Amino acid sequence: QVKLLQSGAALVKPGASVKMSCKASGYTFTDYWVSWVKQSHGKSLEWIGEIYPNSGATNFNEKFKGKATLTVDKSTSTAYMELSRLTSEDSAIYYCTRWSYWGQGTLVTVSS
Amino acid sequence: DIVMTQAPLSVSVTPGESASISCRSSKSLLHSNGITYVYWYLQKPGKSPQLLIYRMSNLASGVPDRFSGSGSETDFTLKISRVEAEDVGIYYCGQLLENPRTFGGGTKLELK
């Protein structure tokens, strides 16, 4: 069955970067776009962007351009998202998703 | 960006009764291919969103047929018949027609 397994919670300092992972299984990784979604505490869902593993093509929400970098490792069927220049506004749960399937989320806390 | 507006913010339902949630988009979600790209998700407390309805009216795999989706090009409804305790959580509509993907603010369903 399709699974998206995300990396664990991260506590990072303001101004730093964080890189999280999303390991896919149960399907052909290169055939489907993978999206990343942000959910701040008590808030709705916010689409960050998407990547097509076969080609590495990406699309971004304008709001997250310069903030998020999306990459993949086809050899391990893993998608990555790196967030840079972190502030308290970046504290949230981040999900990877294929829209029908979602990872369990990665909690990022930005604090000194 | 397409704005998705949900109503009500919360709904309290007696188990066994029905509930309806509305969602309105600021732009038609009907693609030229005839598909309407509105999706419904349920996020149970502490969990990732789970897909309920895709492309306006299609029941996702494993979802009870108590759930149904309907609508027009810009106005959509999720109906839950015979509400059960497991239906508690926050319901989100989202549009996957164009980038950036956007979601409604959510409707919280509680039991009376």
mmCIF file with all atom_site columns, N, CA and C in Angstrom, chain B residues 48-83:
data_model
loop_
_atom_site.group_PDB
_atom_site.id
_atom_site.type_symbol
_atom_site.label_atom_id
_atom_site.label_alt_id
_atom_site.label_comp_id
_atom_site.label_asym_id
_atom_site.label_entity_id
_atom_site.label_seq_id
_atom_site.pdbx_PDB_ins_code
_atom_site.Cartn_x
_atom_site.Cartn_y
_atom_site.Cartn_z
_atom_site.occupancy
_atom_site.B_iso_or_equiv
_atom_site.pdbx_formal_charge
_atom_site.auth_seq_id
_atom_site.auth_comp_id
_atom_site.auth_asym_id
_atom_site.auth_atom_id
_atom_site.pdbx_PDB_model_num
ATOM 1   N N  . SER B 1 48 ? -3.131  13.364 10.287  1.00 0.00 ? 48 SER B N  1
ATOM 2   C CA . SER B 1 48 ? -2.998  13.997 8.975   1.00 0.00 ? 48 SER B CA 1
ATOM 3   C C  . SER B 1 48 ? -4.367  14.060 8.306   1.00 0.00 ? 48 SER B C  1
ATOM 4   N N  . PRO B 1 49 ? -4.541  14.988 7.385   1.00 0.00 ? 49 PRO B N  1
ATOM 5   C CA . PRO B 1 49 ? -5.795  14.996 6.612   1.00 0.00 ? 49 PRO B CA 1
ATOM 6   C C  . PRO B 1 49 ? -5.965  13.688 5.860   1.00 0.00 ? 49 PRO B C  1
ATOM 7   N N  . GLN B 1 50 ? -7.207  13.258 5.708   1.00 0.00 ? 50 GLN B N  1
ATOM 8   C CA . GLN B 1 50 ? -7.506  12.067 4.925   1.00 0.00 ? 50 GLN B CA 1
ATOM 9   C C  . GLN B 1 50 ? -8.526  12.438 3.852   1.00 0.00 ? 50 GLN B C  1
ATOM 10  N N  . LEU B 1 51 ? -8.325  11.898 2.670   1.00 0.00 ? 51 LEU B N  1
ATOM 11  C CA . LEU B 1 51 ? -9.194  12.223 1.552   1.00 0.00 ? 51 LEU B CA 1
ATOM 12  C C  . LEU B 1 51 ? -10.551 11.545 1.706   1.00 0.00 ? 51 LEU B C  1
ATOM 13  N N  . LEU B 1 52 ? -11.604 12.327 1.530   1.00 0.00 ? 52 LEU B N  1
ATOM 14  C CA . LEU B 1 52 ? -12.961 11.789 1.564   1.00 0.00 ? 52 LEU B CA 1
ATOM 15  C C  . LEU B 1 52 ? -13.570 11.740 0.159   1.00 0.00 ? 52 LEU B C  1
ATOM 16  N N  . ILE B 1 53 ? -13.527 12.878 -0.512  1.00 0.00 ? 53 ILE B N  1
ATOM 17  C CA . ILE B 1 53 ? -14.166 13.056 -1.816  1.00 0.00 ? 53 ILE B CA 1
ATOM 18  C C  . ILE B 1 53 ? -13.166 13.705 -2.763  1.00 0.00 ? 53 ILE B C  1
ATOM 19  N N  . TYR B 1 54 ? -13.075 13.176 -3.967  1.00 0.00 ? 54 TYR B N  1
ATOM 20  C CA . TYR B 1 54 ? -12.213 13.791 -4.968  1.00 0.00 ? 54 TYR B CA 1
ATOM 21  C C  . TYR B 1 54 ? -13.031 14.154 -6.207  1.00 0.00 ? 54 TYR B C  1
ATOM 22  N N  . ARG B 1 55 ? -12.583 15.189 -6.893  1.00 0.00 ? 55 ARG B N  1
ATOM 23  C CA . ARG B 1 55 ? -13.260 15.670 -8.096  1.00 0.00 ? 55 ARG B CA 1
ATOM 24  C C  . ARG B 1 55 ? -14.755 15.842 -7.882  1.00 0.00 ? 55 ARG B C  1
ATOM 25  N N  . MET B 1 56 ? -15.069 16.504 -6.814  1.00 0.00 ? 56 MET B N  1
ATOM 26  C CA . MET B 1 56 ? -16.388 16.960 -6.388  1.00 0.00 ? 56 MET B CA 1
ATOM 27  C C  . MET B 1 56 ? -17.313 15.882 -5.852  1.00 0.00 ? 56 MET B C  1
ATOM 28  N N  . SER B 1 57 ? -17.375 14.729 -6.482  1.00 0.00 ? 57 SER B N  1
ATOM 29  C CA . SER B 1 57 ? -18.423 13.791 -6.100  1.00 0.00 ? 57 SER B CA 1
ATOM 30  C C  . SER B 1 57 ? -17.974 12.330 -6.030  1.00 0.00 ? 57 SER B C  1
ATOM 31  N N  . ASN B 1 58 ? -16.680 12.098 -6.131  1.00 0.00 ? 58 ASN B N  1
ATOM 32  C CA . ASN B 1 58 ? -16.185 10.716 -6.127  1.00 0.00 ? 58 ASN B CA 1
ATOM 33  C C  . ASN B 1 58 ? -15.706 10.305 -4.744  1.00 0.00 ? 58 ASN B C  1
ATOM 34  N N  . LEU B 1 59 ? -16.234 9.205  -4.256  1.00 0.00 ? 59 LEU B N  1
ATOM 35  C CA . LEU B 1 59 ? -15.891 8.729  -2.925  1.00 0.00 ? 59 LEU B CA 1
ATOM 36  C C  . LEU B 1 59 ? -14.511 8.081  -2.949  1.00 0.00 ? 59 LEU B C  1
ATOM 37  N N  . ALA B 1 60 ? -13.644 8.517  -2.063  1.00 0.00 ? 60 ALA B N  1
ATOM 38  C CA . ALA B 1 60 ? -12.303 7.938  -1.988  1.00 0.00 ? 60 ALA B CA 1
ATOM 39  C C  . ALA B 1 60 ? -12.371 6.509  -1.448  1.00 0.00 ? 60 ALA B C  1
ATOM 40  N N  . SER B 1 61 ? -11.359 5.756  -1.781  1.00 0.00 ? 61 SER B N  1
ATOM 41  C CA . SER B 1 61 ? -11.299 4.352  -1.378  1.00 0.00 ? 61 SER B CA 1
ATOM 42  C C  . SER B 1 61 ? -11.364 4.206  0.147   1.00 0.00 ? 61 SER B C  1
ATOM 43  N N  . GLY B 1 62 ? -12.232 3.308  0.597   1.00 0.00 ? 62 GLY B N  1
ATOM 44  C CA . GLY B 1 62 ? -12.317 3.031  2.016   1.00 0.00 ? 62 GLY B CA 1
ATOM 45  C C  . GLY B 1 62 ? -13.195 3.987  2.806   1.00 0.00 ? 62 GLY B C  1
ATOM 46  N N  . VAL B 1 63 ? -13.727 5.000  2.147   1.00 0.00 ? 63 VAL B N  1
ATOM 47  C CA . VAL B 1 63 ? -14.574 5.985  2.833   1.00 0.00 ? 63 VAL B CA 1
ATOM 48  C C  . VAL B 1 63 ? -16.023 5.487  2.833   1.00 0.00 ? 63 VAL B C  1
ATOM 49  N N  . PRO B 1 64 ? -16.672 5.519  3.994   1.00 0.00 ? 64 PRO B N  1
ATOM 50  C CA . PRO B 1 64 ? -18.059 5.036  4.058   1.00 0.00 ? 64 PRO B CA 1
ATOM 51  C C  . PRO B 1 64 ? -18.975 5.821  3.129   1.00 0.00 ? 64 PRO B C  1
ATOM 52  N N  . ASP B 1 65 ? -19.982 5.131  2.588   1.00 0.00 ? 65 ASP B N  1
ATOM 53  C CA . ASP B 1 65 ? -20.883 5.810  1.649   1.00 0.00 ? 65 ASP B CA 1
ATOM 54  C C  . ASP B 1 65 ? -21.871 6.727  2.364   1.00 0.00 ? 65 ASP B C  1
ATOM 55  N N  . ARG B 1 66 ? -21.664 6.940  3.654   1.00 0.00 ? 66 ARG B N  1
ATOM 56  C CA . ARG B 1 66 ? -22.430 7.982  4.359   1.00 0.00 ? 66 ARG B CA 1
ATOM 57  C C  . ARG B 1 66 ? -21.970 9.373  3.905   1.00 0.00 ? 66 ARG B C  1
ATOM 58  N N  . PHE B 1 67 ? -20.794 9.428  3.309   1.00 0.00 ? 67 PHE B N  1
ATOM 59  C CA . PHE B 1 67 ? -20.247 10.686 2.820   1.00 0.00 ? 67 PHE B CA 1
ATOM 60  C C  . PHE B 1 67 ? -20.579 10.849 1.339   1.00 0.00 ? 67 PHE B C  1
ATOM 61  N N  . SER B 1 68 ? -20.961 12.055 0.969   1.00 0.00 ? 68 SER B N  1
ATOM 62  C CA . SER B 1 68 ? -21.225 12.338 -0.434  1.00 0.00 ? 68 SER B CA 1
ATOM 63  C C  . SER B 1 68 ? -20.884 13.789 -0.743  1.00 0.00 ? 68 SER B C  1
ATOM 64  N N  . GLY B 1 69 ? -20.482 14.026 -1.975  1.00 0.00 ? 69 GLY B N  1
ATOM 65  C CA . GLY B 1 69 ? -20.140 15.376 -2.404  1.00 0.00 ? 69 GLY B CA 1
ATOM 66  C C  . GLY B 1 69 ? -20.952 15.763 -3.630  1.00 0.00 ? 69 GLY B C  1
ATOM 67  N N  . SER B 1 70 ? -21.311 17.025 -3.692  1.00 0.00 ? 70 SER B N  1
ATOM 68  C CA . SER B 1 70 ? -22.074 17.523 -4.830  1.00 0.00 ? 70 SER B CA 1
ATOM 69  C C  . SER B 1 70 ? -21.753 18.994 -5.038  1.00 0.00 ? 70 SER B C  1
ATOM 70  N N  . GLY B 1 71 ? -22.305 19.544 -6.120  1.00 0.00 ? 71 GLY B N  1
ATOM 71  C CA . GLY B 1 71 ? -22.112 20.974 -6.326  1.00 0.00 ? 71 GLY B CA 1
ATOM 72  C C  . GLY B 1 71 ? -22.208 21.406 -7.763  1.00 0.00 ? 71 GLY B C  1
ATOM 73  N N  . SER B 1 72 ? -21.818 22.660 -7.957  1.00 0.00 ? 72 SER B N  1
ATOM 74  C CA . SER B 1 72 ? -21.839 23.267 -9.290  1.00 0.00 ? 72 SER B CA 1
ATOM 75  C C  . SER B 1 72 ? -20.405 23.646 -9.644  1.00 0.00 ? 72 SER B C  1
ATOM 76  N N  . GLU B 1 73 ? -20.224 24.728 -10.378 1.00 0.00 ? 73 GLU B N  1
ATOM 77  C CA . GLU B 1 73 ? -18.859 25.134 -10.728 1.00 0.00 ? 73 GLU B CA 1
ATOM 78  C C  . GLU B 1 73 ? -18.167 25.870 -9.590  1.00 0.00 ? 73 GLU B C  1
ATOM 79  N N  . THR B 1 74 ? -18.959 26.504 -8.724  1.00 0.00 ? 74 THR B N  1
ATOM 80  C CA . THR B 1 74 ? -18.358 27.310 -7.655  1.00 0.00 ? 74 THR B CA 1
ATOM 81  C C  . THR B 1 74 ? -18.940 27.050 -6.276  1.00 0.00 ? 74 THR B C  1
ATOM 82  N N  . ASP B 1 75 ? -19.980 26.284 -6.185  1.00 0.00 ? 75 ASP B N  1
ATOM 83  C CA . ASP B 1 75 ? -20.620 26.013 -4.898  1.00 0.00 ? 75 ASP B CA 1
ATOM 84  C C  . ASP B 1 75 ? -20.697 24.512 -4.670  1.00 0.00 ? 75 ASP B C  1
ATOM 85  N N  . PHE B 1 76 ? -20.197 24.102 -3.516  1.00 0.00 ? 76 PHE B N  1
ATOM 86  C CA . PHE B 1 76 ? -20.035 22.679 -3.265  1.00 0.00 ? 76 PHE B CA 1
ATOM 87  C C  . PHE B 1 76 ? -20.562 22.313 -1.880  1.00 0.00 ? 76 PHE B C  1
ATOM 88  N N  . THR B 1 77 ? -20.991 21.062 -1.759  1.00 0.00 ? 77 THR B N  1
ATOM 89  C CA . THR B 1 77 ? -21.538 20.587 -0.494  1.00 0.00 ? 77 THR B CA 1
ATOM 90  C C  . THR B 1 77 ? -21.011 19.201 -0.180  1.00 0.00 ? 77 THR B C  1
ATOM 91  N N  . LEU B 1 78 ? -20.599 19.055 1.064   1.00 0.00 ? 78 LEU B N  1
ATOM 92  C CA . LEU B 1 78 ? -20.276 17.734 1.599   1.00 0.00 ? 78 LEU B CA 1
ATOM 93  C C  . LEU B 1 78 ? -21.410 17.358 2.546   1.00 0.00 ? 78 LEU B C  1
ATOM 94  N N  . LYS B 1 79 ? -21.998 16.196 2.302   1.00 0.00 ? 79 LYS B N  1
ATOM 95  C CA . LYS B 1 79 ? -23.063 15.734 3.176   1.00 0.00 ? 79 LYS B CA 1
ATOM 96  C C  . LYS B 1 79 ? -22.625 14.471 3.893   1.00 0.00 ? 79 LYS B C  1
ATOM 97  N N  . ILE B 1 80 ? -22.906 14.448 5.183   1.00 0.00 ? 80 ILE B N  1
ATOM 98  C CA . ILE B 1 80 ? -22.618 13.272 5.985   1.00 0.00 ? 80 ILE B CA 1
ATOM 99  C C  . ILE B 1 80 ? -23.940 12.759 6.527   1.00 0.00 ? 80 ILE B C  1
ATOM 100 N N  . SER B 1 81 ? -24.312 11.583 6.121   1.00 0.00 ? 81 SER B N  1
ATOM 101 C CA . SER B 1 81 ? -25.539 10.971 6.620   1.00 0.00 ? 81 SER B CA 1
ATOM 102 C C  . SER B 1 81 ? -25.214 10.130 7.839   1.00 0.00 ? 81 SER B C  1
ATOM 103 N N  . ARG B 1 82 ? -26.143 10.083 8.768   1.00 0.00 ? 82 ARG B N  1
ATOM 104 C CA . ARG B 1 82 ? -25.998 9.196  9.945   1.00 0.00 ? 82 ARG B CA 1
ATOM 105 C C  . ARG B 1 82 ? -24.621 9.395  10.593  1.00 0.00 ? 82 ARG B C  1
ATOM 106 N N  . VAL B 1 83 ? -24.389 10.602 11.091  1.00 0.00 ? 83 VAL B N  1
ATOM 107 C CA . VAL B 1 83 ? -23.106 10.946 11.695  1.00 0.00 ? 83 VAL B CA 1
ATOM 108 C C  . VAL B 1 83 ? -22.757 9.984  12.825  1.00 0.00 ? 83 VAL B C  1
#
